[in-house]
Coordinates of C-alpha atoms in Angstrom, one line a residue:
Chain D
M1 CA 66.4 123.3 -101.7
I2 CA 65.8 120.0 -100.8
F3 CA 62.5 119.0 -99.3
A4 CA 62.3 115.7 -98.5
T5 CA 59.5 113.7 -96.7
V6 CA 60.5 114.0 -92.4
P7 CA 58.9 111.7 -90.5
F8 CA 57.1 113.9 -87.6
P9 CA 59.1 112.4 -84.3
S10 CA 55.9 110.4 -82.0
F11 CA 55.5 112.3 -78.9
T12 CA 54.1 111.5 -75.8
L13 CA 52.5 113.8 -72.7
E14 CA 56.3 112.6 -70.9
S15 CA 57.5 114.2 -73.7
L16 CA 55.0 117.3 -75.0
P17 CA 58.2 120.0 -73.3
Q18 CA 60.4 118.6 -76.2
L19 CA 58.2 119.4 -78.3
P20 CA 59.2 122.5 -79.2
K21 CA 62.7 121.3 -80.1
L22 CA 61.0 119.0 -82.3
L23 CA 59.1 121.1 -84.5
V24 CA 62.3 123.3 -85.6
E25 CA 64.6 119.8 -85.3
W26 CA 62.2 118.6 -88.2
L27 CA 60.5 122.2 -89.7
L28 CA 65.3 123.0 -90.0
M29 CA 65.3 119.2 -91.4
L30 CA 62.3 119.1 -94.1
V31 CA 63.7 122.5 -95.4
G32 CA 67.0 121.2 -95.9
A33 CA 69.0 121.8 -92.9
P34 CA 72.8 120.6 -92.3
D35 CA 72.7 118.6 -89.4
W36 CA 75.1 122.0 -86.6
L37 CA 72.4 124.1 -88.1
V38 CA 69.7 121.4 -86.4
S39 CA 71.5 120.5 -83.6
I40 CA 72.5 124.4 -83.2
G41 CA 68.2 125.4 -83.6
G42 CA 67.3 122.4 -81.3
T43 CA 68.8 123.3 -78.5
A44 CA 68.0 127.1 -79.9
A45 CA 64.0 125.7 -78.2
M46 CA 65.6 123.9 -75.7
A47 CA 66.5 126.1 -74.0
G48 CA 63.2 129.4 -75.2
T49 CA 60.7 126.6 -74.1
V50 CA 63.1 127.3 -69.7
V51 CA 63.0 129.9 -70.1
G52 CA 59.4 131.2 -71.6
V53 CA 58.2 128.5 -68.9
F54 CA 59.5 130.3 -66.5
L55 CA 59.3 132.9 -66.8
S56 CA 55.5 132.5 -67.2
A57 CA 55.9 131.2 -63.8
F58 CA 57.2 134.9 -63.5
A59 CA 54.5 136.8 -63.7
L60 CA 51.8 133.8 -62.1
L61 CA 53.9 134.4 -59.1
S62 CA 54.2 138.5 -59.7
L63 CA 50.3 137.8 -59.2
V64 CA 49.8 134.8 -56.9
E65 CA 52.7 135.9 -53.9
R66 CA 50.7 139.4 -54.1
K67 CA 47.1 137.5 -54.1
T68 CA 48.6 135.2 -50.9
L69 CA 49.8 138.0 -49.3
A70 CA 46.1 139.4 -48.8
R71 CA 44.4 137.0 -47.8
I72 CA 46.9 135.6 -45.4
Q73 CA 46.2 139.9 -44.2
N74 CA 42.5 139.5 -44.6
R75 CA 42.8 141.6 -48.1
L76 CA 41.1 140.4 -51.7
G77 CA 44.9 141.4 -53.2
P78 CA 45.2 142.7 -56.9
N79 CA 42.0 141.8 -58.8
R80 CA 40.2 144.9 -61.0
A81 CA 42.7 143.4 -64.1
G82 CA 40.8 140.4 -65.6
W83 CA 39.0 138.0 -64.6
F84 CA 40.1 138.1 -60.6
G85 CA 43.2 139.4 -61.3
I86 CA 45.4 138.1 -63.9
L87 CA 46.0 140.4 -66.3
Q88 CA 48.2 142.0 -63.5
P89 CA 51.3 140.1 -64.2
V90 CA 50.8 142.2 -67.7
A91 CA 48.8 146.0 -66.8
D92 CA 53.2 145.4 -63.8
G93 CA 55.1 145.3 -66.9
I94 CA 53.2 147.2 -69.0
K95 CA 54.3 150.1 -66.5
M96 CA 57.5 148.3 -65.5
L97 CA 58.3 149.2 -69.4
T98 CA 57.0 153.0 -69.0
K99 CA 58.8 154.1 -67.5
E100 CA 61.6 156.5 -67.2
D101 CA 64.8 155.3 -67.5
I102 CA 66.8 156.8 -63.8
V103 CA 70.4 156.3 -64.6
P104 CA 72.4 159.2 -61.8
T105 CA 74.6 161.8 -62.0
K106 CA 77.3 160.3 -59.7
A107 CA 76.7 156.5 -61.3
E108 CA 79.1 154.4 -63.9
W109 CA 76.7 154.1 -66.4
L110 CA 78.0 150.3 -68.3
L111 CA 77.7 148.4 -64.7
H112 CA 74.6 150.5 -64.2
L113 CA 73.5 148.7 -67.8
A114 CA 75.4 145.5 -66.0
A115 CA 74.2 144.7 -63.9
P116 CA 70.7 143.7 -63.8
I117 CA 71.1 141.3 -67.0
L118 CA 73.2 139.7 -65.3
I119 CA 71.1 139.0 -62.0
V120 CA 68.8 137.3 -64.5
V121 CA 71.3 135.3 -66.4
P122 CA 73.0 133.5 -63.5
S123 CA 70.1 132.5 -62.8
I124 CA 68.8 130.9 -66.5
L125 CA 71.6 129.3 -66.3
A126 CA 71.1 127.8 -63.5
L127 CA 67.5 126.7 -64.3
G128 CA 68.9 125.3 -67.5
V129 CA 71.2 122.1 -65.8
M130 CA 67.8 121.3 -63.4
P131 CA 66.1 117.2 -64.1
L132 CA 61.8 118.6 -65.0
G133 CA 61.5 115.5 -65.6
R134 CA 62.1 112.1 -67.1
E135 CA 62.5 112.9 -70.6
W136 CA 62.3 116.8 -69.5
V137 CA 66.3 118.0 -68.6
P138 CA 67.6 121.4 -71.1
V139 CA 71.6 120.3 -70.4
N140 CA 72.5 117.1 -68.6
M141 CA 76.2 117.6 -67.0
E142 CA 77.8 115.2 -65.5
L143 CA 78.1 117.9 -63.1
G144 CA 75.8 119.7 -62.1
L145 CA 75.3 119.9 -59.0
L146 CA 78.6 122.4 -58.8
F147 CA 77.8 123.8 -62.1
F148 CA 74.5 125.4 -60.2
F149 CA 76.3 126.5 -57.0
S150 CA 79.3 128.3 -59.5
V151 CA 76.6 130.1 -61.9
G152 CA 74.6 130.7 -59.6
A153 CA 76.9 132.1 -57.1
L154 CA 77.2 135.0 -60.2
T155 CA 73.7 136.7 -58.8
E156 CA 76.7 137.9 -55.8
L157 CA 78.4 139.2 -58.3
S158 CA 75.8 141.5 -60.3
V159 CA 74.9 142.4 -56.6
F160 CA 77.6 143.8 -55.0
M161 CA 77.3 145.9 -59.1
A162 CA 74.4 147.4 -58.8
G163 CA 75.3 149.1 -55.7
W164 CA 78.3 149.6 -56.7
A165 CA 78.1 151.4 -59.5
S166 CA 74.9 152.9 -58.4
G167 CA 77.2 155.8 -56.7
S168 CA 74.8 156.7 -54.0
K169 CA 74.9 155.2 -50.1
F170 CA 71.6 153.2 -49.8
P171 CA 72.6 150.2 -53.4
M172 CA 76.7 149.8 -50.8
L173 CA 75.2 149.2 -47.6
G174 CA 72.6 147.5 -49.0
A175 CA 74.7 145.7 -51.5
M176 CA 77.1 145.2 -48.6
R177 CA 74.5 143.5 -46.4
A178 CA 74.2 141.1 -49.3
I179 CA 77.1 140.4 -49.8
S180 CA 77.8 139.1 -45.9
Q181 CA 74.5 137.6 -46.5
M182 CA 75.0 136.2 -49.4
V183 CA 78.6 134.5 -48.7
S184 CA 77.3 133.3 -45.3
Y185 CA 74.0 131.2 -46.1
E186 CA 76.3 129.9 -49.3
L187 CA 78.0 127.9 -47.2
P188 CA 74.9 125.4 -44.8
L189 CA 74.0 125.4 -48.7
I190 CA 76.9 124.0 -50.3
I191 CA 77.7 121.6 -47.2
S192 CA 73.2 120.2 -46.8
A193 CA 73.8 119.2 -49.4
L194 CA 77.6 117.4 -49.4
G195 CA 75.3 114.9 -47.7
V196 CA 73.4 113.7 -51.1
I197 CA 76.2 113.4 -52.7
M198 CA 77.5 111.2 -50.6
V199 CA 74.7 109.1 -50.6
T200 CA 74.5 109.4 -54.4
G201 CA 77.7 109.2 -55.8
S202 CA 76.5 111.4 -58.5
L203 CA 76.9 114.8 -59.2
R204 CA 74.4 114.8 -62.0
L205 CA 71.1 116.1 -60.7
S206 CA 69.2 113.6 -62.7
D207 CA 71.5 110.9 -60.9
I208 CA 70.0 112.2 -57.8
V209 CA 66.6 111.9 -59.3
V210 CA 67.3 108.7 -60.6
H211 CA 68.4 107.7 -57.1
Q212 CA 65.2 108.5 -54.6
G213 CA 63.1 106.6 -56.8
D214 CA 62.6 103.9 -54.8
F215 CA 60.1 103.4 -51.7
Y216 CA 60.0 102.4 -48.1
F217 CA 57.1 99.1 -47.7
G218 CA 55.7 100.0 -51.1
F219 CA 54.1 103.5 -50.2
I220 CA 57.4 105.7 -48.8
P221 CA 59.3 107.5 -51.0
K222 CA 62.9 106.8 -50.4
W223 CA 64.0 110.8 -50.3
N224 CA 65.6 112.1 -49.0
L225 CA 64.0 114.1 -46.8
F226 CA 62.8 111.4 -45.0
T227 CA 66.1 109.8 -44.1
P228 CA 68.3 111.9 -40.3
W229 CA 70.2 113.1 -41.9
G230 CA 68.3 114.2 -45.4
F231 CA 65.5 116.2 -42.6
A232 CA 68.2 117.7 -41.3
A233 CA 70.4 118.7 -44.9
G234 CA 67.0 119.7 -46.3
L235 CA 65.9 122.1 -43.7
I236 CA 69.1 123.6 -43.2
F237 CA 68.5 124.0 -47.1
Y238 CA 65.3 125.8 -46.7
I239 CA 66.7 128.2 -44.5
A240 CA 69.6 128.9 -46.6
S241 CA 67.7 128.8 -49.7
I242 CA 65.3 131.6 -48.4
A243 CA 68.0 133.5 -47.1
E244 CA 70.2 133.1 -50.4
A245 CA 67.1 134.3 -52.6
N246 CA 66.8 137.5 -50.7
R247 CA 63.3 136.2 -49.4
C248 CA 62.1 137.5 -46.1
P249 CA 62.5 136.8 -43.2
F250 CA 65.8 137.3 -44.8
D251 CA 65.3 140.0 -47.0
L252 CA 68.5 143.2 -45.5
P253 CA 69.4 143.8 -48.3
E254 CA 66.5 145.1 -49.6
G255 CA 65.3 146.3 -45.7
E256 CA 63.1 149.5 -47.0
S257 CA 62.3 150.6 -43.2
E258 CA 66.4 151.0 -43.3
I259 CA 67.9 151.5 -46.2
V260 CA 65.6 152.1 -49.4
A261 CA 66.2 148.7 -51.6
G262 CA 69.1 147.9 -51.0
H263 CA 71.1 147.5 -53.8
M264 CA 68.2 148.2 -55.6
T265 CA 67.6 151.9 -54.8
E266 CA 69.1 153.8 -57.9
Y267 CA 66.9 151.8 -59.9
S268 CA 63.7 152.1 -62.1
G269 CA 61.8 151.2 -65.2
F270 CA 62.5 148.0 -67.4
K271 CA 65.9 147.8 -64.9
Y272 CA 64.6 147.6 -61.6
A273 CA 61.5 144.5 -63.3
L274 CA 64.9 142.7 -64.3
F275 CA 66.1 142.5 -60.8
F276 CA 62.3 142.0 -60.0
M277 CA 62.4 139.1 -62.1
G278 CA 66.4 137.9 -61.5
E279 CA 65.3 137.2 -58.0
Y280 CA 62.0 135.4 -59.2
L281 CA 63.9 133.2 -61.4
G282 CA 67.0 132.8 -59.1
L283 CA 64.0 131.6 -56.5
F284 CA 62.2 129.2 -59.0
A285 CA 66.2 127.9 -59.4
I286 CA 66.9 127.8 -55.2
A287 CA 63.0 126.0 -54.4
G288 CA 63.5 123.0 -58.1
L289 CA 67.7 122.5 -56.6
G290 CA 66.0 121.9 -52.8
V291 CA 63.6 119.9 -54.8
T292 CA 65.9 117.7 -57.2
L293 CA 68.0 117.0 -53.5
F294 CA 65.4 116.1 -50.9
L295 CA 62.2 115.4 -52.8
G296 CA 63.0 113.9 -55.2
G297 CA 62.3 115.5 -58.0
W298 CA 60.3 114.5 -61.0
Q299 CA 59.5 111.0 -58.6
A300 CA 55.6 110.6 -57.5
P301 CA 54.6 110.2 -54.7
L302 CA 53.0 107.1 -54.0
P303 CA 54.0 104.4 -56.7
F304 CA 49.4 104.0 -58.2
L305 CA 51.3 107.9 -59.2
G306 CA 53.2 106.6 -62.0
W307 CA 51.8 107.6 -64.8
V308 CA 51.1 111.6 -64.3
P309 CA 53.8 113.6 -66.5
T310 CA 56.9 113.4 -64.5
W311 CA 57.1 117.3 -65.1
I312 CA 54.1 117.8 -63.5
W313 CA 55.9 115.9 -60.2
F314 CA 58.2 118.6 -60.4
F315 CA 55.9 121.4 -60.9
A316 CA 54.2 120.1 -58.2
K317 CA 56.5 120.0 -55.9
L318 CA 58.4 123.7 -57.0
A319 CA 54.6 124.9 -56.2
V320 CA 54.6 123.4 -53.1
I321 CA 58.2 124.8 -51.7
I322 CA 56.7 128.6 -53.4
M323 CA 53.5 129.0 -51.8
S324 CA 55.7 128.0 -48.2
Y325 CA 58.3 131.1 -48.9
L326 CA 54.6 132.9 -49.6
W327 CA 53.4 131.4 -46.6
I328 CA 56.8 132.7 -44.2
R329 CA 57.3 135.9 -46.0
G330 CA 53.7 136.6 -45.1
T331 CA 54.0 135.8 -41.3
F332 CA 57.4 136.5 -40.4
P333 CA 58.6 139.4 -39.0
R334 CA 62.3 140.6 -40.8
V335 CA 65.1 139.8 -38.1
R336 CA 68.4 141.8 -37.4
I337 CA 72.0 141.6 -39.6
D338 CA 73.6 140.2 -36.3
Q339 CA 71.2 137.7 -36.0
L340 CA 70.7 136.7 -39.3
M341 CA 75.3 136.2 -39.2
R342 CA 74.8 133.9 -35.9
F343 CA 72.4 132.5 -36.9
A344 CA 73.6 130.9 -40.0
W345 CA 77.2 130.5 -38.2
L346 CA 76.7 129.3 -34.9
C347 CA 74.2 127.6 -35.3
L348 CA 73.3 126.2 -39.9
I349 CA 77.2 125.3 -40.0
P350 CA 77.5 123.7 -37.0
M351 CA 74.6 121.6 -37.8
A352 CA 75.0 121.3 -41.9
L353 CA 79.0 120.3 -41.4
L354 CA 76.7 117.5 -39.1
T355 CA 75.1 116.0 -41.8
I356 CA 77.9 115.1 -43.7
P357 CA 79.3 112.0 -41.3
A358 CA 75.6 111.5 -40.6
A359 CA 75.3 110.6 -44.6
A360 CA 78.2 109.0 -43.8
L361 CA 77.1 106.2 -41.4
W362 CA 73.9 105.9 -43.0
V363 CA 75.5 104.6 -46.0
F364 CA 78.4 102.4 -44.6
T365 CA 75.4 101.1 -42.1
G366 CA 73.8 99.6 -45.0
K367 CA 70.7 102.0 -45.3
G368 CA 68.5 100.3 -42.8
I369 CA 68.0 99.9 -38.9
V370 CA 71.3 100.0 -37.0
S371 CA 71.3 103.0 -39.4
W372 CA 68.7 104.7 -37.9
V373 CA 69.7 104.0 -34.6
V374 CA 73.1 105.0 -35.0
T375 CA 72.4 108.8 -36.8
V376 CA 69.6 110.1 -35.5
P377 CA 71.4 111.0 -31.5
L378 CA 74.3 111.5 -34.0
L379 CA 72.1 115.1 -35.7
L380 CA 69.6 115.6 -32.8
I381 CA 71.5 115.3 -29.2
P382 CA 74.5 117.9 -31.4
W383 CA 70.7 120.7 -31.7
V384 CA 69.6 119.8 -28.7
I385 CA 73.1 121.7 -27.0
L386 CA 73.2 124.1 -30.0
T387 CA 69.6 125.2 -28.8
I388 CA 70.2 125.2 -26.0
L389 CA 73.8 127.5 -25.2
F390 CA 72.2 129.2 -27.7
N391 CA 69.0 130.0 -25.7
K392 CA 71.2 130.6 -22.5
R393 CA 74.2 132.6 -23.7
L394 CA 74.2 132.7 -27.4
A395 CA 71.7 135.3 -27.9
P396 CA 71.4 138.5 -26.7
A397 CA 70.8 140.4 -23.2
T398 CA 67.8 140.8 -22.8
R399 CA 66.9 144.0 -23.2
T400 CA 64.8 146.6 -21.0
Y401 CA 62.7 150.0 -21.9
T402 CA 63.8 152.8 -19.0
F403 CA 60.4 154.2 -20.8
A404 CA 57.9 151.9 -21.7
D405 CA 58.5 148.9 -18.5
S406 CA 58.4 152.3 -16.0
Chain K
M1 CA 61.2 152.2 -12.7
S2 CA 59.6 150.8 -10.3
A3 CA 58.7 148.0 -9.1
E4 CA 54.8 147.9 -7.5
K5 CA 53.6 149.0 -11.6
T6 CA 53.6 146.0 -13.4
I7 CA 53.0 146.1 -17.3
D8 CA 50.5 142.5 -18.8
R9 CA 52.3 141.4 -21.6
L10 CA 50.7 139.3 -24.0
P11 CA 52.8 135.6 -24.2
A12 CA 53.6 134.1 -20.5
V13 CA 57.6 134.4 -21.3
P14 CA 59.6 131.2 -20.8
K15 CA 61.6 131.7 -17.6
P16 CA 65.1 131.6 -19.7
G17 CA 67.5 128.7 -19.9
R18 CA 64.8 126.1 -19.3
W19 CA 65.4 124.1 -22.7
I20 CA 61.6 125.2 -24.6
M21 CA 62.2 123.3 -28.9
P22 CA 63.4 126.0 -31.1
G23 CA 60.6 126.7 -33.7
L24 CA 57.5 126.8 -31.1
G25 CA 57.0 130.5 -32.1
L26 CA 57.8 130.1 -35.1
I27 CA 54.7 127.3 -35.7
Q28 CA 52.4 129.1 -34.0
G29 CA 52.8 132.1 -36.0
L30 CA 52.8 130.8 -39.1
V31 CA 49.1 128.9 -37.8
I32 CA 47.7 132.1 -36.8
S33 CA 48.5 133.5 -40.6
G34 CA 47.3 130.0 -42.2
K35 CA 44.3 131.2 -40.0
N36 CA 44.0 134.2 -41.3
A37 CA 44.7 132.8 -45.4
I38 CA 42.0 130.2 -45.5
Q39 CA 39.3 131.9 -43.2
S40 CA 39.4 135.2 -45.2
Y41 CA 38.1 132.3 -47.9
Y42 CA 34.8 131.8 -46.2
K43 CA 34.6 133.9 -42.9
K44 CA 32.7 137.3 -44.7
D45 CA 33.2 139.2 -40.6
R46 CA 37.1 138.7 -41.6
M47 CA 37.1 140.5 -45.4
T48 CA 36.8 144.3 -44.2
T49 CA 37.2 145.4 -47.5
I50 CA 34.4 147.8 -49.3
Q51 CA 34.7 147.4 -53.0
Y52 CA 34.1 150.9 -53.8
P53 CA 32.5 152.1 -57.1
E54 CA 30.5 149.3 -56.8
Q55 CA 30.0 148.5 -52.8
R56 CA 28.5 151.4 -50.2
A57 CA 30.0 151.6 -46.4
V58 CA 26.7 153.5 -45.1
I59 CA 27.8 156.1 -43.5
S60 CA 27.4 157.3 -40.4
P61 CA 24.7 160.6 -39.4
N62 CA 28.2 162.7 -37.9
F63 CA 29.6 162.5 -41.0
R64 CA 29.7 165.5 -42.3
N65 CA 32.0 168.0 -44.6
F66 CA 30.9 170.5 -47.0
P67 CA 27.4 173.0 -46.5
F68 CA 24.1 172.5 -47.8
L69 CA 21.1 175.1 -48.3
C70 CA 17.6 173.5 -47.0
Y71 CA 14.6 174.3 -48.4
D72 CA 11.2 173.3 -47.3
D73 CA 9.2 172.4 -51.0
D74 CA 10.2 173.9 -54.6
A75 CA 13.9 174.7 -54.6
A76 CA 12.9 178.3 -56.1
T77 CA 10.3 180.2 -53.5
G78 CA 11.1 177.9 -50.6
L79 CA 14.2 178.4 -49.3
R80 CA 15.0 178.9 -45.8
C81 CA 18.0 180.9 -46.1
T82 CA 17.0 184.9 -46.0
A83 CA 20.0 186.0 -47.1
C84 CA 20.8 187.9 -43.6
S85 CA 24.8 186.9 -44.1
I86 CA 25.0 186.0 -40.5
C87 CA 27.2 182.7 -42.1
E88 CA 29.1 184.5 -44.6
N89 CA 30.9 187.0 -41.9
E90 CA 31.3 184.8 -39.4
C91 CA 32.9 181.6 -41.5
P92 CA 36.7 182.1 -41.2
P93 CA 37.5 181.2 -44.5
Q94 CA 35.6 183.2 -46.1
C95 CA 34.2 180.9 -48.5
I96 CA 30.0 181.5 -48.5
Y97 CA 29.7 185.2 -50.8
I98 CA 26.3 186.3 -51.0
V99 CA 24.0 188.3 -52.5
L100 CA 20.3 189.9 -51.3
D101 CA 17.6 189.2 -53.9
R102 CA 16.2 192.5 -53.8
D103 CA 11.9 194.1 -56.8
E104 CA 12.9 196.6 -58.4
N105 CA 11.7 199.6 -55.4
G106 CA 15.5 197.7 -54.3
K107 CA 13.3 196.0 -51.7
S108 CA 14.7 193.2 -50.2
L109 CA 12.9 190.0 -51.0
K110 CA 14.5 188.2 -47.7
R111 CA 15.8 185.2 -49.8
P112 CA 20.0 185.6 -52.0
K113 CA 20.2 186.6 -54.8
V114 CA 23.8 185.0 -55.0
F115 CA 24.8 182.1 -52.7
D116 CA 28.3 180.3 -53.4
I117 CA 30.5 178.6 -51.2
D118 CA 33.5 177.9 -52.8
I119 CA 34.4 174.2 -51.1
S120 CA 38.4 174.8 -52.9
V121 CA 38.8 177.1 -49.4
C122 CA 36.2 175.7 -47.4
M123 CA 37.4 173.7 -44.6
N124 CA 33.9 172.0 -43.2
C125 CA 33.9 173.5 -39.7
G126 CA 30.1 173.9 -39.7
I127 CA 30.6 177.0 -38.1
C128 CA 27.7 177.9 -40.6
A129 CA 25.5 175.6 -39.1
E130 CA 26.2 176.3 -36.1
V131 CA 24.8 180.1 -36.3
C132 CA 22.5 180.0 -38.8
P133 CA 19.0 181.4 -36.7
F134 CA 16.9 180.2 -40.0
D135 CA 18.1 176.1 -39.9
S136 CA 18.9 176.7 -43.3
I137 CA 22.0 176.3 -43.3
Y138 CA 23.2 172.0 -42.8
M139 CA 26.9 170.2 -43.4
D140 CA 26.2 167.7 -46.0
G141 CA 27.6 164.0 -46.2
E142 CA 28.6 163.3 -49.4
Y143 CA 32.0 162.7 -51.1
E144 CA 31.8 161.8 -54.2
M145 CA 33.2 165.9 -55.1
S146 CA 35.8 165.9 -57.3
T147 CA 36.1 167.1 -60.2
D148 CA 38.1 168.5 -63.0
D149 CA 37.1 172.0 -62.5
R150 CA 39.3 173.5 -60.4
F151 CA 37.7 176.7 -60.6
G152 CA 34.2 176.2 -61.9
G153 CA 33.7 172.3 -60.5
L154 CA 34.7 173.2 -56.7
M155 CA 32.3 176.7 -56.3
L156 CA 28.8 175.7 -55.7
G157 CA 26.1 177.6 -56.0
L158 CA 22.8 177.7 -55.2
D159 CA 21.8 175.1 -57.4
R160 CA 24.3 172.0 -56.1
L161 CA 24.0 173.2 -52.9
A162 CA 20.2 174.2 -52.0
K163 CA 18.6 170.2 -51.6
S164 CA 15.3 169.0 -49.7
A165 CA 14.0 169.2 -46.4
E166 CA 13.3 165.4 -47.1
Y167 CA 17.2 165.1 -48.0
H168 CA 18.1 166.6 -44.5
M169 CA 15.0 163.3 -43.1
K170 CA 17.3 161.1 -45.3
L171 CA 20.2 162.5 -44.1
R172 CA 20.2 162.9 -40.7
P173 CA 17.2 161.2 -38.8
E174 CA 17.6 162.8 -35.5
E175 CA 18.1 165.8 -36.3
A176 CA 16.6 167.2 -38.9
S177 CA 12.6 165.3 -37.0
A178 CA 14.1 168.1 -34.2
V179 CA 14.6 170.7 -36.1
M180 CA 11.3 170.0 -38.6
A181 CA 9.7 170.1 -34.1
K182 CA 10.8 173.4 -33.3
R183 CA 10.4 174.9 -36.8
K184 CA 6.4 173.9 -36.7
A185 CA 6.3 175.3 -33.2
E186 CA 7.9 178.2 -34.1
E187 CA 5.2 178.6 -37.3
E188 CA 1.5 178.0 -35.2
K189 CA 3.0 179.7 -32.1
K190 CA 3.9 182.8 -35.1
A191 CA 0.1 181.7 -36.5
A192 CA -0.8 182.1 -33.3
A193 CA -0.1 185.7 -32.3
A194 CA -1.4 187.0 -36.1
A195 CA -5.1 185.7 -35.1
A196 CA -4.1 187.7 -32.1
K197 CA -3.2 190.0 -33.6
A198 CA -5.5 190.4 -36.9
A199 CA -8.9 190.2 -33.0
K200 CA -7.0 192.9 -31.6
A201 CA -7.0 194.9 -34.6
K202 CA -10.9 193.7 -35.5
A203 CA -11.4 194.9 -31.7
D204 CA -9.9 198.1 -32.1
L205 CA -11.7 199.0 -35.0
E206 CA -14.6 197.8 -33.4
A207 CA -13.4 200.4 -30.0
K208 CA -12.9 203.2 -32.4
A209 CA -16.2 202.9 -34.9
K210 CA -18.7 202.4 -31.0
A211 CA -16.4 205.5 -30.1
A212 CA -16.7 207.6 -32.8
A213 CA -20.6 206.3 -32.6
E214 CA -20.9 207.8 -29.2
A215 CA -19.7 210.9 -30.3
K216 CA -21.6 211.9 -32.3
A217 CA -24.8 210.9 -31.2
A218 CA -23.4 213.7 -27.9
E219 CA -22.7 216.0 -31.7
E220 CA -26.0 215.7 -32.9
A221 CA -27.6 215.5 -29.1
Q222 CA -26.2 218.4 -28.3
A223 CA -26.8 220.5 -31.7
A224 CA -30.6 219.1 -31.0
T225 CA -30.5 220.7 -27.7
E226 CA -29.1 223.8 -29.2
E227 CA -31.4 224.1 -31.3
K228 CA -34.8 223.6 -29.2
G229 CA -33.0 226.6 -27.5
E230 CA -32.4 228.9 -30.0
S231 CA -37.1 227.7 -31.3
A232 CA -38.0 228.5 -27.6

C-alpha cells in the first residue's frame, strides 16, 4: 500500500452535496486504489447521497403529511414522539419492522416478495437523472427525459405483480384499476412534456433547466410555466402527475372504502412500508420532473437571489409542489372510476395534444408578442368549447334520488 | 315524489348549460381547507382536541357511570347505608353484594359489613341510586377505572366505594344540596318527634305518679276511717 499525499479537492456551498463523493474518492486515492475502483466508489457515494437525501425526505414527508392533514381538519396531528412529533417516522419504522410478515397461502411467494422491492427501484432510478443543482446531477444522461418515463412505467409492472401474486380478489381489482389509471394518465403526462422538448431541443434534463435560466424584463423568470403553452402543459402535467402518483383525489387503486387497500391489501410489515416508500419516492420523482420541466428546476426565482446554492431552490420548489399535493389531499373527495377515465381521455389528452402545436407556433413566431397573440387563442378557445361540452353532454345525467328528494 | 315538497340545498346549483369556469368549485374548496389549516394556528376555538393526560375536559354534572356510597362525617361510622338490601335486590345484573353487620348478640347494627360492587358486571343503569331510601348510593363521575387486575381490581369494596358527602357536593352540587336539605329537614322532624315523645313520656310519668299518690292518699284516708270506726 502506497501512501501518497493527495490534496483534498476544494468544494463550495454550491457543490456541498458532492462532499460524500469527493470524500470517498479522496480516501480511495489516499490508499492508492486503482482508477476504476475510485470511479466506482465515487459513483456509489453519489448514488448513496441521492438515496439518503430522498429517504430522509420521505421520512420527513410522512410526518409533515400527517401534521398538515391534521391541521386542515383542525386536529393537532402526531405530537407525542419527540419534539412536535419529530421522532414519529422512527417510531413508525420500528413498528413496521417488528410487525409480522404475512404471506397468504394462495400467493405466489416469489412475485409477492419481488413486487415491493421492484416498486422502489424505478423511483430511485428516475431520481438519478434529475438535475438537483447546477453541479449536482447524479447521472447527466443525454436521453434523461426518455429514461425517466421508460423507467417510471416500470412502476405499473410491479403494481400489477403485487395484485396478481397476492392471490386475492381485492388486490387484483386494485391492480387492474391502477393499471388502467396509470396507463391513461401517462399519455397526458408525456404529451404535455413534449412541448418542453420541442422548445428546448434536447432530452437532457440539465439542458432543459439551463434553457429556462433568463428573466423577462429582468425580474420575471423565463420558466416554461410563464408561457401560454407552458401554462397549459404544466397544469395538465400537474393533474396527471397526481394521478400517476396515485394521490388523492385520484387514489382509486387503494380506495379503502371499496377495495380495502388495493394491491397492498395482502401486504404487511416491512413489505407494506416498501410500497409506501415507493409511492413517496415516486411522488418526489414526478414532482421533481414537474419542477425541472416547468418551474425552472434549480434556477433562482429572482435575479438577485442567484447567490443561494441552486440545490436549495430545487428542494424549495419541490416542497411547494408537495405541499400543494397535501393541500389537495386534505380537500377533495375521491373521484369515481368513470369520472377519472372520462377526464383523462376527453379533457386532458385533447388539451395536451393542443399544447404541441402551441409550442411549435411559440418557437416559430419567435417567442415574442406575436407568439402570445397566436398561442393564447389557440389554447383558450378549445378549452372553453371543451368545458361547455363537458358541462352539457359529457357530464353524467343529473341523478334523482327517489327517497332523499321526496 | 310530491312537487310541493322542496328541500333547501346549501349552494345554489348552477343551471345546466351555462358556462361557469371549470374548477371554480375546486378553488372554493381549497380556500376553505386552507383557511382551516391556517386559522388552526391562531384561533384557539377551532382546535377541539383536549390532550388528555395533561388536560382534562370539564365533565357535566349529568355524567354518571358507576355507583358510590355516600358517608356524612366519617367513613367508618358515618355511612348512610343501613344494609337494607333494596339495591341488591333491585340491581338488574345482580352486581351488588351486601352483608349486614351484627354485634356479638346477633343484633343488627344497621350498617354493612361487606358492600361489594362488581363493576365488570355493573351496567351503569342507576336503578340502585333510584331506589335507595337512605340517600346513600349515587352514581359516580369517576372515569379512570382501568386496572391490570381483572378480578380484584374490578371488584369495588367499601374502601373504594365510600365517598364523602363533600365529594358528592363537588360532583353534582344541585342534587347533593337538595339531598342535604331534605336530610336536614328529616333530622329536625325526627328531633322534634323525639322531643315530643320525651315530653309525653314525662307527662305520662308525672300523671302516673300523681295517680299513685292519689291512690295512696285515698287508701290512707280509708284506713284512717276504718281505724276510727274500730276505735269508736
